[in-house]
Amino acid sequence: MSKCEQCIVREFSSLKALTKDELLQLSDCKTSYTIKKGEVIFEEGENVNGIYCVKDGICKLTKLSPNGKDHIVKLVTKGELLGQRSMISDEPVNLSAVALEDMEVCFIPKSEVMSFFDKNNQFSMNVMKTICGDLKEADDNMVNLAQKTVKERLAETLLYLHDTFGKNEDNSLKVQLSRDELASMIGTATESCIRLLSDFNKLGLIELTGKKIVLKEINKLKKMADYDPK
Amino acid sequence: MSKCEQCIVREFSSLKALTKDELLQLSDCKTSYTIKKGEVIFEEGENVNGIYCVKDGICKLTKLSPNGKDHIVKLVTKGELLGQRSMISDEPVNLSAVALEDMEVCFIPKSEVMSFFDKNNQFSMNVMKTICGDLKEADDNMVNLAQKTVKERLAETLLYLHDTFGKNEDNSLKVQLSRDELASMIGTATESCIRLLSDFNKLGLIELTGKKIVLKEINKLKKMADYDPK
DNA sequence: TTAAAAATATGATATATGTCATATAAATGT
DNA sequence: ACATTTATATGACATATATCATATTTTTAA
């Protein structure tokens, strides 16, 4: 069992407020998991009695709509926590978490987190700030979905993926989403998403090579998206 | 200056966790305001440095989209707090708050709230839970905007207004939104909103009398709001 | 390797929704 | 009470996007 004290990822999460003692305590009660690409970490409606700390990899948080389609609400990557909202609300999780790449995550039981809440105000504050950040992001997404066209949303999402998760040596986006996933992130039909990607490609804004996407004209994409990076 | 200890509204907000001493302290530092219908409490981008407790009335939280249209992100009514997110994030507010009716609100400076956070864990927890609730609501709205039709969203919003804010003696919805506001809540053009209301009216689902809206067939509206696969 | 399944791509078409124009009704201010 | 502005309503039309069909490519598994 690896020690939380030495975990690089800890520095980037709310857990950075924990003291050495608390980290030792944490090491003792956490459980580490390896999750393969495509595997489910938890599913909408489940009772997850704790939180996951993402050590490596990326996952999508999805919500099933009444019409049967999944919508990707958020992507979560290393250094972030999963399941905080429902743990705090004392409810089943309202989203499913599915690995987009192989992942390493640690599970921390609720009792433990709650005891940190009690003892360590800075930690509470960090968690609160994270959730507040999520809320702001959700508000922004809402307005985008309500007011922007699919084309604008696609451009914006490509830029978001670029800015947030970076690119490979060949300049292609690091997070590799299927067309279907991309569509369910921007809230459109898969075919529409494919078509618009094709258009962007023909316009020279992006370059498509199989699943790989390279952003060629970032400024034009920004203009297209009315994108303002926070 | 009225005493927070005797404020009925307190019981319904996160503030219910405060002790008698804390409430006395709160009474001393709060400022009460009367806000007339249509007046702005705060505007997107402003630095609010505290939170508002809504004692009476309803307001809308709106966000301006790049295309110049407002989107109504949420309605806030008595017993709820305003501006918590940005206070905690230490950022300017990301939403504007505008009164939909005459309101009474109390402003509580940030320093005060922070001291309660430090001293009173139950209070922190309450605030956290509220924000988590907001986040869940935002996620739900996002998926609805992404996946449901305007008609479904209109039906759902009417039901939401009905369930959340109740109705007058004549059975009309208590919150009275203009067609424009209703449209910017469901994320559509004003004309589309008006047209669909007309349709609902002709179908006997609702009854329109001037600005007043009466829900006549709640069950049919519910069926309509939940997508049913054909 | 090969067959089967899934993902991507693109065309044809349907439809929901937005936009523009204009009429009427209601609200507002002088 | 009047004129002026603003909100509501409705028609005609444009267009973005969804849906359905089908081909092609890629991935998966046997």
Short mmCIF file of C-alpha atoms (C1' of nucleotides) in Angstrom, two decimals:
data_model
loop_
_atom_site.label_atom_id
_atom_site.label_comp_id
_atom_site.label_asym_id
_atom_site.label_seq_id
_atom_site.Cartn_x
_atom_site.Cartn_y
_atom_site.Cartn_z
CA MET A 1 0.00 0.00 0.00
CA SER A 2 1.45 3.31 -1.10
CA LYS A 3 1.62 6.22 1.29
CA CYS A 4 -0.59 9.24 0.80
CA GLU A 5 2.12 11.41 2.21
CA GLN A 6 4.26 10.71 -0.82
CA CYS A 7 1.52 10.82 -3.39
CA ILE A 8 2.24 13.59 -5.86
CA VAL A 9 -1.38 13.97 -6.73
CA ARG A 10 -2.34 14.95 -3.22
CA GLU A 11 -0.72 18.35 -3.74
CA PHE A 12 -3.26 19.22 -6.41
CA SER A 13 -6.41 18.22 -4.60
CA SER A 14 -8.31 19.49 -1.60
CA LEU A 15 -6.31 16.96 0.36
CA LYS A 16 -3.30 19.24 0.32
CA ALA A 17 -4.62 20.85 3.51
CA LEU A 18 -4.22 17.63 5.48
CA THR A 19 -1.50 17.41 8.13
CA LYS A 20 1.12 14.68 8.24
CA ASP A 21 -0.79 12.85 10.92
CA GLU A 22 -3.97 13.04 8.96
CA LEU A 23 -2.20 11.72 5.90
CA LEU A 24 -0.89 8.75 7.82
CA GLN A 25 -4.39 8.07 9.05
CA LEU A 26 -5.59 8.37 5.47
CA SER A 27 -3.02 5.90 4.17
CA ASP A 28 -4.33 3.32 6.61
CA CYS A 29 -7.95 3.49 5.60
CA LYS A 30 -7.82 4.15 1.87
CA THR A 31 -8.15 1.47 -0.77
CA SER A 32 -6.33 1.72 -4.10
CA TYR A 33 -7.90 0.53 -7.33
CA THR A 34 -6.76 0.12 -10.88
CA ILE A 35 -9.54 0.84 -13.35
CA LYS A 36 -9.30 -0.20 -16.96
CA LYS A 37 -10.48 2.01 -19.77
CA GLY A 38 -14.23 1.71 -20.14
CA GLU A 39 -14.80 0.36 -16.66
CA VAL A 40 -17.36 1.91 -14.38
CA ILE A 41 -16.22 3.43 -11.09
CA PHE A 42 -19.74 4.05 -9.88
CA GLU A 43 -23.15 4.26 -11.43
CA GLU A 44 -25.99 6.75 -11.10
CA GLY A 45 -28.20 5.80 -8.20
CA GLU A 46 -25.54 3.81 -6.33
CA ASN A 47 -24.62 4.46 -2.75
CA VAL A 48 -20.92 5.19 -2.77
CA ASN A 49 -20.18 5.90 0.91
CA GLY A 50 -17.03 7.88 0.40
CA ILE A 51 -15.00 9.65 -2.20
CA TYR A 52 -12.46 8.67 -4.82
CA CYS A 53 -9.22 10.52 -5.34
CA VAL A 54 -8.01 10.26 -8.92
CA LYS A 55 -4.30 9.47 -8.97
CA ASP A 56 -4.00 8.94 -12.69
CA GLY A 57 -6.13 8.87 -15.80
CA ILE A 58 -9.33 10.58 -16.85
CA CYS A 59 -12.96 9.66 -16.46
CA LYS A 60 -16.26 11.02 -17.63
CA LEU A 61 -19.18 11.84 -15.39
CA THR A 62 -22.41 11.07 -17.21
CA LYS A 63 -26.08 11.38 -16.52
CA LEU A 64 -28.77 9.39 -18.23
CA SER A 65 -31.56 11.50 -19.66
CA PRO A 66 -35.16 10.23 -19.74
CA ASN A 67 -34.85 9.67 -23.49
CA GLY A 68 -32.16 7.07 -22.87
CA LYS A 69 -29.19 9.07 -24.02
CA ASP A 70 -26.18 9.75 -21.83
CA HIS A 71 -24.98 13.27 -21.34
CA ILE A 72 -21.39 13.93 -20.28
CA VAL A 73 -21.58 16.45 -17.49
CA LYS A 74 -17.89 16.75 -16.73
CA LEU A 75 -14.48 15.18 -17.22
CA VAL A 76 -12.39 14.48 -14.14
CA THR A 77 -8.67 13.95 -14.16
CA LYS A 78 -5.78 13.32 -11.80
CA GLY A 79 -5.73 15.39 -8.65
CA GLU A 80 -9.47 15.71 -8.51
CA LEU A 81 -11.98 14.04 -6.22
CA LEU A 82 -15.05 12.07 -7.22
CA GLY A 83 -18.30 11.65 -5.39
CA GLN A 84 -17.95 14.56 -2.98
CA ARG A 85 -21.29 16.04 -3.85
CA SER A 86 -23.37 13.02 -3.06
CA MET A 87 -21.34 12.18 0.01
CA ILE A 88 -22.01 15.63 1.44
CA SER A 89 -25.66 15.63 0.40
CA ASP A 90 -26.00 12.16 1.85
CA GLU A 91 -27.61 10.90 -1.31
CA PRO A 92 -26.94 8.26 -3.95
CA VAL A 93 -24.65 9.59 -6.67
CA ASN A 94 -26.50 11.46 -9.39
CA LEU A 95 -23.85 10.75 -12.02
CA SER A 96 -22.00 7.74 -13.34
CA ALA A 97 -18.22 7.71 -13.54
CA VAL A 98 -16.59 5.76 -16.39
CA ALA A 99 -12.87 5.59 -17.14
CA LEU A 100 -11.78 7.10 -20.47
CA GLU A 101 -8.29 5.69 -20.01
CA ASP A 102 -6.69 3.32 -17.56
CA MET A 103 -6.88 4.91 -14.15
CA GLU A 104 -5.56 4.69 -10.65
CA VAL A 105 -7.89 5.85 -7.95
CA CYS A 106 -8.05 5.65 -4.17
CA PHE A 107 -11.23 5.23 -2.24
CA ILE A 108 -11.59 7.08 1.06
CA PRO A 109 -14.50 6.09 3.27
CA LYS A 110 -17.01 8.70 4.29
CA SER A 111 -16.31 8.40 8.02
CA GLU A 112 -12.74 9.38 7.38
CA VAL A 113 -13.57 12.39 5.23
CA MET A 114 -16.13 13.56 7.75
CA SER A 115 -13.60 13.41 10.53
CA PHE A 116 -11.29 15.60 8.44
CA PHE A 117 -14.16 18.02 7.94
CA ASP A 118 -14.53 18.22 11.69
CA LYS A 119 -10.91 18.67 12.53
CA ASN A 120 -9.48 20.57 9.62
CA ASN A 121 -11.20 23.74 8.52
CA GLN A 122 -8.85 24.39 5.67
CA PHE A 123 -9.75 21.04 4.20
CA SER A 124 -13.48 21.80 4.42
CA MET A 125 -12.82 25.10 2.79
CA ASN A 126 -10.88 23.48 -0.05
CA VAL A 127 -13.65 21.01 -0.74
CA MET A 128 -16.20 23.81 -0.64
CA LYS A 129 -14.18 25.83 -3.10
CA THR A 130 -13.93 22.89 -5.47
CA ILE A 131 -17.66 22.35 -5.39
CA CYS A 132 -18.21 26.06 -5.92
CA GLY A 133 -15.94 25.86 -8.94
CA ASP A 134 -17.99 22.95 -10.26
CA LEU A 135 -21.16 24.95 -9.75
CA LYS A 136 -19.83 27.90 -11.68
CA GLU A 137 -18.73 25.60 -14.48
CA ALA A 138 -22.18 24.02 -14.53
CA ASP A 139 -23.82 27.44 -14.75
CA ASP A 140 -21.60 28.33 -17.66
CA ASN A 141 -22.37 25.09 -19.42
CA MET A 142 -26.06 25.64 -18.90
CA VAL A 143 -25.99 29.02 -20.54
CA ASN A 144 -23.91 27.68 -23.40
CA LEU A 145 -26.33 24.86 -23.99
CA ALA A 146 -29.24 27.26 -23.88
CA GLN A 147 -27.82 29.98 -26.07
CA LYS A 148 -25.10 28.74 -28.34
CA THR A 149 -25.37 26.76 -31.56
CA VAL A 150 -24.00 23.25 -31.85
CA LYS A 151 -21.18 24.59 -34.01
CA GLU A 152 -20.16 27.08 -31.34
CA ARG A 153 -20.37 24.44 -28.65
CA LEU A 154 -18.24 22.04 -30.65
CA ALA A 155 -15.58 24.69 -31.18
CA GLU A 156 -15.66 25.59 -27.51
CA THR A 157 -15.44 21.98 -26.39
CA LEU A 158 -12.46 21.30 -28.63
CA LEU A 159 -10.70 24.32 -27.14
CA TYR A 160 -11.62 23.20 -23.66
CA LEU A 161 -10.17 19.76 -24.23
CA HIS A 162 -7.05 21.36 -25.63
CA ASP A 163 -6.57 23.81 -22.78
CA THR A 164 -7.47 21.46 -19.97
CA PHE A 165 -5.88 18.18 -20.98
CA GLY A 166 -3.22 19.26 -23.45
CA LYS A 167 -1.90 17.54 -26.54
CA ASN A 168 0.40 14.72 -27.59
CA GLU A 169 3.72 15.13 -29.41
CA ASP A 170 1.87 14.99 -32.73
CA ASN A 171 -0.28 17.91 -31.51
CA SER A 172 -3.41 15.82 -31.30
CA LEU A 173 -5.72 16.21 -28.34
CA LYS A 174 -4.66 14.07 -25.42
CA VAL A 175 -8.15 13.06 -24.32
CA GLN A 176 -9.48 10.83 -27.01
CA LEU A 177 -13.24 10.83 -27.13
CA SER A 178 -15.34 8.89 -29.58
CA ARG A 179 -17.61 10.94 -31.83
CA ASP A 180 -20.45 9.65 -29.78
CA GLU A 181 -18.89 10.88 -26.55
CA LEU A 182 -18.03 14.23 -28.03
CA ALA A 183 -21.63 14.55 -29.17
CA SER A 184 -22.95 13.72 -25.73
CA MET A 185 -20.65 16.34 -24.28
CA ILE A 186 -21.88 19.16 -26.48
CA GLY A 187 -25.45 17.91 -26.44
CA THR A 188 -26.19 16.93 -30.01
CA ALA A 189 -26.75 13.91 -32.22
CA THR A 190 -23.70 11.84 -33.09
CA GLU A 191 -24.22 12.42 -36.81
CA SER A 192 -24.37 16.17 -36.34
CA CYS A 193 -21.15 16.07 -34.41
CA ILE A 194 -19.43 13.99 -37.09
CA ARG A 195 -20.70 16.28 -39.81
CA LEU A 196 -19.47 19.42 -38.09
CA LEU A 197 -16.08 17.88 -37.42
CA SER A 198 -15.94 17.11 -41.14
CA ASP A 199 -16.81 20.73 -41.90
CA PHE A 200 -14.14 22.04 -39.53
CA ASN A 201 -11.72 19.69 -41.20
CA LYS A 202 -12.58 20.94 -44.68
CA LEU A 203 -12.26 24.53 -43.48
CA GLY A 204 -8.79 23.74 -42.21
CA LEU A 205 -9.69 24.54 -38.61
CA ILE A 206 -8.82 21.06 -37.44
CA GLU A 207 -7.18 17.95 -38.84
CA LEU A 208 -8.72 14.54 -38.47
CA THR A 209 -6.63 11.39 -38.57
CA GLY A 210 -8.68 8.46 -37.41
CA LYS A 211 -9.73 9.24 -33.87
CA LYS A 212 -7.03 11.87 -33.54
CA ILE A 213 -7.95 15.53 -33.65
CA VAL A 214 -5.42 18.31 -34.16
CA LEU A 215 -6.47 21.91 -33.66
CA LYS A 216 -4.89 23.84 -36.52
CA GLU A 217 -6.46 27.28 -36.22
CA ILE A 218 -6.98 27.95 -32.56
CA ASN A 219 -7.74 31.63 -33.00
CA LYS A 220 -10.38 31.00 -35.60
CA LEU A 221 -11.91 28.37 -33.36
CA LYS A 222 -11.94 30.84 -30.50
CA LYS A 223 -13.65 33.43 -32.60
CA MET A 224 -16.14 30.80 -33.64
CA ALA A 225 -16.86 29.72 -30.09
CA ASP A 226 -16.95 33.11 -28.42
CA TYR A 227 -14.67 31.27 -26.07
CA ASP A 228 -13.47 32.90 -22.93
CA PRO A 229 -10.99 30.82 -20.99
CA LYS A 230 -11.52 31.35 -17.28
CA MET B 1 -33.12 46.95 13.33
CA SER B 2 -34.92 43.62 13.59
CA LYS B 3 -33.37 40.74 15.45
CA CYS B 4 -32.16 37.72 13.56
CA GLU B 5 -33.09 35.56 16.50
CA GLN B 6 -36.75 36.25 15.84
CA CYS B 7 -36.59 36.10 12.07
CA ILE B 8 -38.83 33.28 10.90
CA VAL B 9 -36.87 32.88 7.73
CA ARG B 10 -33.72 31.91 9.55
CA GLU B 11 -35.23 28.55 10.36
CA PHE B 12 -35.29 27.62 6.70
CA SER B 13 -31.79 28.60 5.74
CA SER B 14 -28.33 27.34 6.56
CA LEU B 15 -28.38 29.90 9.34
CA LYS B 16 -30.54 27.64 11.46
CA ALA B 17 -27.38 26.08 12.80
CA LEU B 18 -26.28 29.30 14.45
CA THR B 19 -26.35 29.57 18.24
CA LYS B 20 -28.13 32.32 20.15
CA ASP B 21 -24.88 34.17 20.68
CA GLU B 22 -24.01 33.93 17.03
CA LEU B 23 -27.44 35.23 16.09
CA LEU B 24 -27.00 38.25 18.34
CA GLN B 25 -23.65 38.89 16.73
CA LEU B 26 -25.32 38.54 13.36
CA SER B 27 -28.06 41.04 14.21
CA ASP B 28 -25.41 43.61 14.98
CA CYS B 29 -23.57 43.42 11.71
CA LYS B 30 -26.28 42.71 9.16
CA THR B 31 -27.88 45.38 7.01
CA SER B 32 -31.52 45.12 5.94
CA TYR B 33 -32.67 46.26 2.53
CA THR B 34 -35.97 46.63 0.79
CA ILE B 35 -35.72 45.87 -2.90
CA LYS B 36 -38.42 46.87 -5.31
CA LYS B 37 -39.58 44.61 -8.12
CA GLY B 38 -37.18 44.89 -11.02
CA GLU B 39 -34.32 46.28 -8.97
CA VAL B 40 -30.89 44.73 -9.13
CA ILE B 41 -29.39 43.24 -5.97
CA PHE B 42 -26.04 42.62 -7.57
CA GLU B 43 -24.72 42.35 -11.07
CA GLU B 44 -22.49 39.82 -12.81
CA GLY B 45 -18.87 40.81 -12.29
CA GLU B 46 -19.43 42.83 -9.15
CA ASN B 47 -17.55 42.23 -5.96
CA VAL B 48 -20.17 41.44 -3.36
CA ASN B 49 -18.04 40.65 -0.23
CA GLY B 50 -20.74 38.91 1.69
CA ILE B 51 -24.02 37.13 1.29
CA TYR B 52 -27.65 38.10 1.21
CA CYS B 53 -30.32 36.29 3.16
CA VAL B 54 -33.69 36.52 1.46
CA LYS B 55 -36.36 37.34 4.03
CA ASP B 56 -39.18 37.83 1.58
CA GLY B 57 -39.86 37.87 -2.13
CA ILE B 58 -38.33 36.10 -5.11
CA CYS B 59 -35.48 36.99 -7.40
CA LYS B 60 -33.96 35.58 -10.54
CA LEU B 61 -30.30 34.75 -11.01
CA THR B 62 -29.29 35.48 -14.57
CA LYS B 63 -26.20 35.14 -16.66
CA LEU B 64 -25.48 37.09 -19.78
CA SER B 65 -24.52 34.95 -22.74
CA PRO B 66 -22.02 36.19 -25.32
CA ASN B 67 -24.87 36.69 -27.78
CA GLY B 68 -26.34 39.34 -25.51
CA LYS B 69 -29.27 37.34 -24.20
CA ASP B 70 -29.85 36.72 -20.53
CA HIS B 71 -30.36 33.22 -19.26
CA ILE B 72 -32.17 32.60 -15.99
CA VAL B 73 -30.07 30.11 -14.10
CA LYS B 74 -32.15 29.87 -10.96
CA LEU B 75 -34.92 31.45 -8.92
CA VAL B 76 -34.25 32.20 -5.27
CA THR B 77 -36.89 32.76 -2.67
CA LYS B 78 -37.28 33.45 1.04
CA GLY B 79 -35.13 31.42 3.33
CA GLU B 80 -32.36 31.05 0.80
CA LEU B 81 -28.98 32.70 0.62
CA LEU B 82 -27.51 34.66 -2.28
CA GLY B 83 -23.89 35.06 -3.26
CA GLN B 84 -22.47 32.18 -1.28
CA ARG B 85 -20.70 30.66 -4.22
CA SER B 86 -18.67 33.68 -5.15
CA MET B 87 -17.94 34.54 -1.54
CA ILE B 88 -16.47 31.12 -0.96
CA SER B 89 -14.61 31.08 -4.27
CA ASP B 90 -13.35 34.57 -3.52
CA GLU B 91 -14.42 35.77 -6.93
CA PRO B 92 -16.75 38.40 -8.36
CA VAL B 93 -20.29 37.06 -8.68
CA ASN B 94 -20.89 35.15 -11.89
CA LEU B 95 -24.62 35.85 -11.90
CA SER B 96 -26.86 38.88 -11.58
CA ALA B 97 -29.69 38.92 -9.05
CA VAL B 98 -32.84 40.85 -9.96
CA ALA B 99 -36.02 41.04 -7.89
CA LEU B 100 -39.13 39.51 -9.45
CA GLU B 101 -41.29 40.97 -6.69
CA ASP B 102 -40.70 43.39 -3.87
CA MET B 103 -38.16 41.83 -1.55
CA GLU B 104 -36.65 42.10 1.86
CA VAL B 105 -33.08 40.94 2.16
CA CYS B 106 -30.34 41.18 4.74
CA PHE B 107 -26.71 41.58 3.85
CA ILE B 108 -24.16 39.75 5.97
CA PRO B 109 -20.53 40.75 5.48
CA LYS B 110 -18.04 38.10 4.48
CA SER B 111 -15.91 38.45 7.61
CA GLU B 112 -18.90 37.49 9.69
CA VAL B 113 -19.81 34.45 7.62
CA MET B 114 -16.22 33.30 7.63
CA SER B 115 -16.08 33.49 11.40
CA PHE B 116 -19.16 31.29 11.56
CA PHE B 117 -17.49 28.86 9.23
CA ASP B 118 -14.57 28.70 11.62
CA LYS B 119 -16.57 28.28 14.77
CA ASN B 120 -19.62 26.36 13.73
CA ASN B 121 -19.16 23.16 11.81
CA GLN B 122 -22.82 22.50 11.43
CA PHE B 123 -23.23 25.83 9.70
CA SER B 124 -20.42 25.05 7.25
CA MET B 125 -22.02 21.72 6.60
CA ASN B 126 -25.39 23.33 5.93
CA VAL B 127 -23.91 25.77 3.46
CA MET B 128 -22.02 22.95 1.78
CA LYS B 129 -25.19 20.93 1.47
CA THR B 130 -27.04 23.84 -0.07
CA ILE B 131 -24.34 24.35 -2.65
CA CYS B 132 -24.29 20.64 -3.37
CA GLY B 133 -28.03 20.83 -3.93
CA ASP B 134 -27.52 23.69 -6.35
CA LEU B 135 -24.90 21.68 -8.18
CA LYS B 136 -27.18 18.71 -8.58
CA GLU B 137 -29.94 20.98 -9.83
CA ALA B 138 -27.54 22.55 -12.31
CA ASP B 139 -26.50 19.12 -13.58
CA ASP B 140 -30.13 18.19 -14.07
CA ASN B 141 -30.84 21.41 -15.91
CA MET B 142 -27.85 20.85 -18.13
CA VAL B 143 -29.04 17.44 -19.20
CA ASN B 144 -32.54 18.75 -19.78
CA LEU B 145 -31.25 21.58 -21.94
CA ALA B 146 -29.09 19.16 -23.86
CA GLN B 147 -31.62 16.43 -24.40
CA LYS B 148 -35.17 17.66 -24.11
CA THR B 149 -37.26 19.58 -26.59
CA VAL B 150 -38.46 23.10 -25.89
CA LYS B 151 -41.98 21.78 -25.39
CA GLU B 152 -40.83 19.31 -22.77
CA ARG B 153 -38.78 21.97 -21.05
CA LEU B 154 -41.70 24.38 -20.98
CA ALA B 155 -43.97 21.75 -19.44
CA GLU B 156 -41.31 20.89 -16.90
CA THR B 157 -40.68 24.51 -16.00
CA LEU B 158 -44.37 25.22 -15.49
CA LEU B 159 -44.58 22.25 -13.16
CA TYR B 160 -41.47 23.39 -11.36
CA LEU B 161 -42.92 26.86 -10.80
CA HIS B 162 -46.10 25.28 -9.57
CA ASP B 163 -44.44 22.87 -7.16
CA THR B 164 -41.83 25.25 -5.85
CA PHE B 165 -43.65 28.53 -5.48
CA GLY B 166 -47.28 27.47 -5.34
CA LYS B 167 -50.38 29.17 -6.62
CA ASN B 168 -52.75 32.02 -5.78
CA GLU B 169 -56.40 31.62 -4.72
CA ASP B 170 -57.42 31.72 -8.38
CA ASN B 171 -55.05 28.78 -9.00
CA SER B 172 -52.67 30.82 -11.10
CA LEU B 173 -48.94 30.41 -10.61
CA LYS B 174 -47.64 32.61 -7.82
CA VAL B 175 -44.41 33.58 -9.53
CA GLN B 176 -45.36 35.77 -12.40
CA LEU B 177 -42.77 35.71 -15.14
CA SER B 178 -43.01 37.59 -18.39
CA ARG B 179 -42.98 35.47 -21.53
CA ASP B 180 -39.51 36.77 -22.11
CA GLU B 181 -38.34 35.59 -18.70
CA LEU B 182 -40.02 32.22 -19.10
CA ALA B 183 -38.27 31.87 -22.44
CA SER B 184 -34.91 32.72 -20.97
CA MET B 185 -35.50 30.15 -18.27
CA ILE B 186 -36.19 27.28 -20.64
CA GLY B 187 -33.63 28.48 -23.15
CA THR B 188 -35.62 29.41 -26.21
CA ALA B 189 -36.78 32.40 -28.24
CA THR B 190 -39.56 34.52 -26.74
CA GLU B 191 -41.81 33.90 -29.73
CA SER B 192 -41.37 30.13 -29.46
CA CYS B 193 -42.30 30.30 -25.79
CA ILE B 194 -45.41 32.37 -26.50
CA ARG B 195 -46.42 30.04 -29.31
CA LEU B 196 -46.08 26.92 -27.17
CA LEU B 197 -48.02 28.51 -24.32
CA SER B 198 -50.73 29.23 -26.87
CA ASP B 199 -50.64 25.61 -27.98
CA PHE B 200 -50.87 24.35 -24.39
CA ASN B 201 -53.77 26.72 -23.89
CA LYS B 202 -55.61 25.43 -26.95
CA LEU B 203 -54.98 21.86 -25.83
CA GLY B 204 -56.55 22.71 -22.48
CA LEU B 205 -53.38 21.93 -20.55
CA ILE B 206 -53.17 25.44 -19.17
CA GLU B 207 -55.31 28.55 -19.06
CA LEU B 208 -53.95 31.95 -19.96
CA THR B 209 -55.52 35.11 -18.57
CA GLY B 210 -53.25 38.03 -19.22
CA LYS B 211 -50.00 37.28 -17.45
CA LYS B 212 -51.65 34.69 -15.28
CA ILE B 213 -51.10 31.02 -15.97
CA VAL B 214 -53.25 28.27 -14.49
CA LEU B 215 -52.17 24.65 -14.82
CA LYS B 216 -55.30 22.71 -15.69
CA GLU B 217 -53.96 19.26 -16.53
CA ILE B 218 -51.02 18.61 -14.29
CA ASN B 219 -50.81 14.92 -15.08
CA LYS B 220 -50.78 15.51 -18.80
CA LEU B 221 -48.10 18.14 -18.34
CA LYS B 222 -46.06 15.67 -16.33
CA LYS B 223 -46.38 13.07 -19.02
CA MET B 224 -45.35 15.66 -21.55
CA ALA B 225 -42.30 16.76 -19.58
CA ASP B 226 -40.96 13.27 -19.22
CA TYR B 227 -39.99 12.14 -22.63
CA ASP B 228 -42.01 9.09 -23.54
CA PRO B 229 -40.54 6.99 -26.32
CA LYS B 230 -42.94 6.27 -29.14
"C1'" DT C 1 -6.56 -14.23 -40.70
"C1'" DT C 2 -11.18 -13.73 -41.23
"C1'" DA C 3 -15.88 -12.75 -39.98
"C1'" DA C 4 -18.69 -9.89 -37.24
"C1'" DA C 5 -19.53 -5.86 -34.85
"C1'" DA C 6 -18.90 -1.25 -33.93
"C1'" DA C 7 -17.54 3.40 -35.21
"C1'" DT C 8 -17.21 6.83 -38.66
"C1'" DA C 9 -18.89 9.14 -42.64
"C1'" DT C 10 -22.19 11.22 -45.78
"C1'" DG C 11 -26.60 11.89 -48.32
"C1'" DA C 12 -31.60 12.65 -48.24
"C1'" DT C 13 -35.25 14.23 -45.77
"C1'" DA C 14 -38.16 15.77 -41.87
"C1'" DT C 15 -38.99 18.85 -38.28
"C1'" DA C 16 -38.33 21.77 -34.48
"C1'" DT C 17 -37.06 26.11 -33.55
"C1'" DG C 18 -35.36 30.76 -34.71
"C1'" DT C 19 -36.04 35.03 -37.19
"C1'" DC C 20 -38.50 38.73 -39.22
"C1'" DA C 21 -42.71 41.17 -39.90
"C1'" DT C 22 -46.79 42.98 -38.25
"C1'" DA C 23 -50.99 43.34 -35.38
"C1'" DT C 24 -53.07 43.86 -31.10
"C1'" DA C 25 -53.16 44.42 -26.20
"C1'" DA C 26 -51.35 46.10 -21.98
"C1'" DA C 27 -48.51 49.07 -19.33
"C1'" DT C 28 -46.31 53.43 -18.60
"C1'" DG C 29 -45.52 58.15 -18.18
"C1'" DT C 30 -46.88 62.95 -19.01
"C1'" DA D 1 -56.97 60.88 -20.85
"C1'" DC D 2 -53.72 60.66 -24.11
"C1'" DA D 3 -49.68 59.30 -26.60
"C1'" DT D 4 -45.80 56.29 -26.39
"C1'" DT D 5 -43.55 52.51 -25.21
"C1'" DT D 6 -43.46 47.70 -24.10
"C1'" DA D 7 -45.40 43.02 -23.98
"C1'" DT D 8 -48.06 39.54 -26.15
"C1'" DA D 9 -49.67 37.20 -30.12
"C1'" DT D 10 -49.56 35.08 -34.68
"C1'" DG D 11 -48.24 34.34 -39.57
"C1'" DA D 12 -44.69 33.45 -43.06
"C1'" DC D 13 -40.45 31.88 -43.80
"C1'" DA D 14 -35.50 30.40 -43.05
"C1'" DT D 15 -32.39 27.25 -41.15
"C1'" DA D 16 -30.15 24.47 -37.84
"C1'" DT D 17 -30.38 20.11 -36.28
"C1'" DA D 18 -32.44 15.42 -35.85
"C1'" DT D 19 -33.58 11.27 -38.04
"C1'" DC D 20 -33.24 7.57 -41.22
"C1'" DA D 21 -30.72 5.13 -44.61
"C1'" DT D 22 -26.60 3.28 -46.28
"C1'" DA D 23 -21.69 3.01 -47.31
"C1'" DT D 24 -17.09 2.70 -45.61
"C1'" DT D 25 -13.67 2.19 -42.35
"C1'" DT D 26 -11.90 0.55 -38.01
"C1'" DT D 27 -11.99 -2.43 -34.12
"C1'" DT D 28 -12.97 -6.68 -31.90
"C1'" DA D 29 -13.16 -11.32 -31.22
"C1'" DA D 30 -13.15 -16.15 -32.67
#
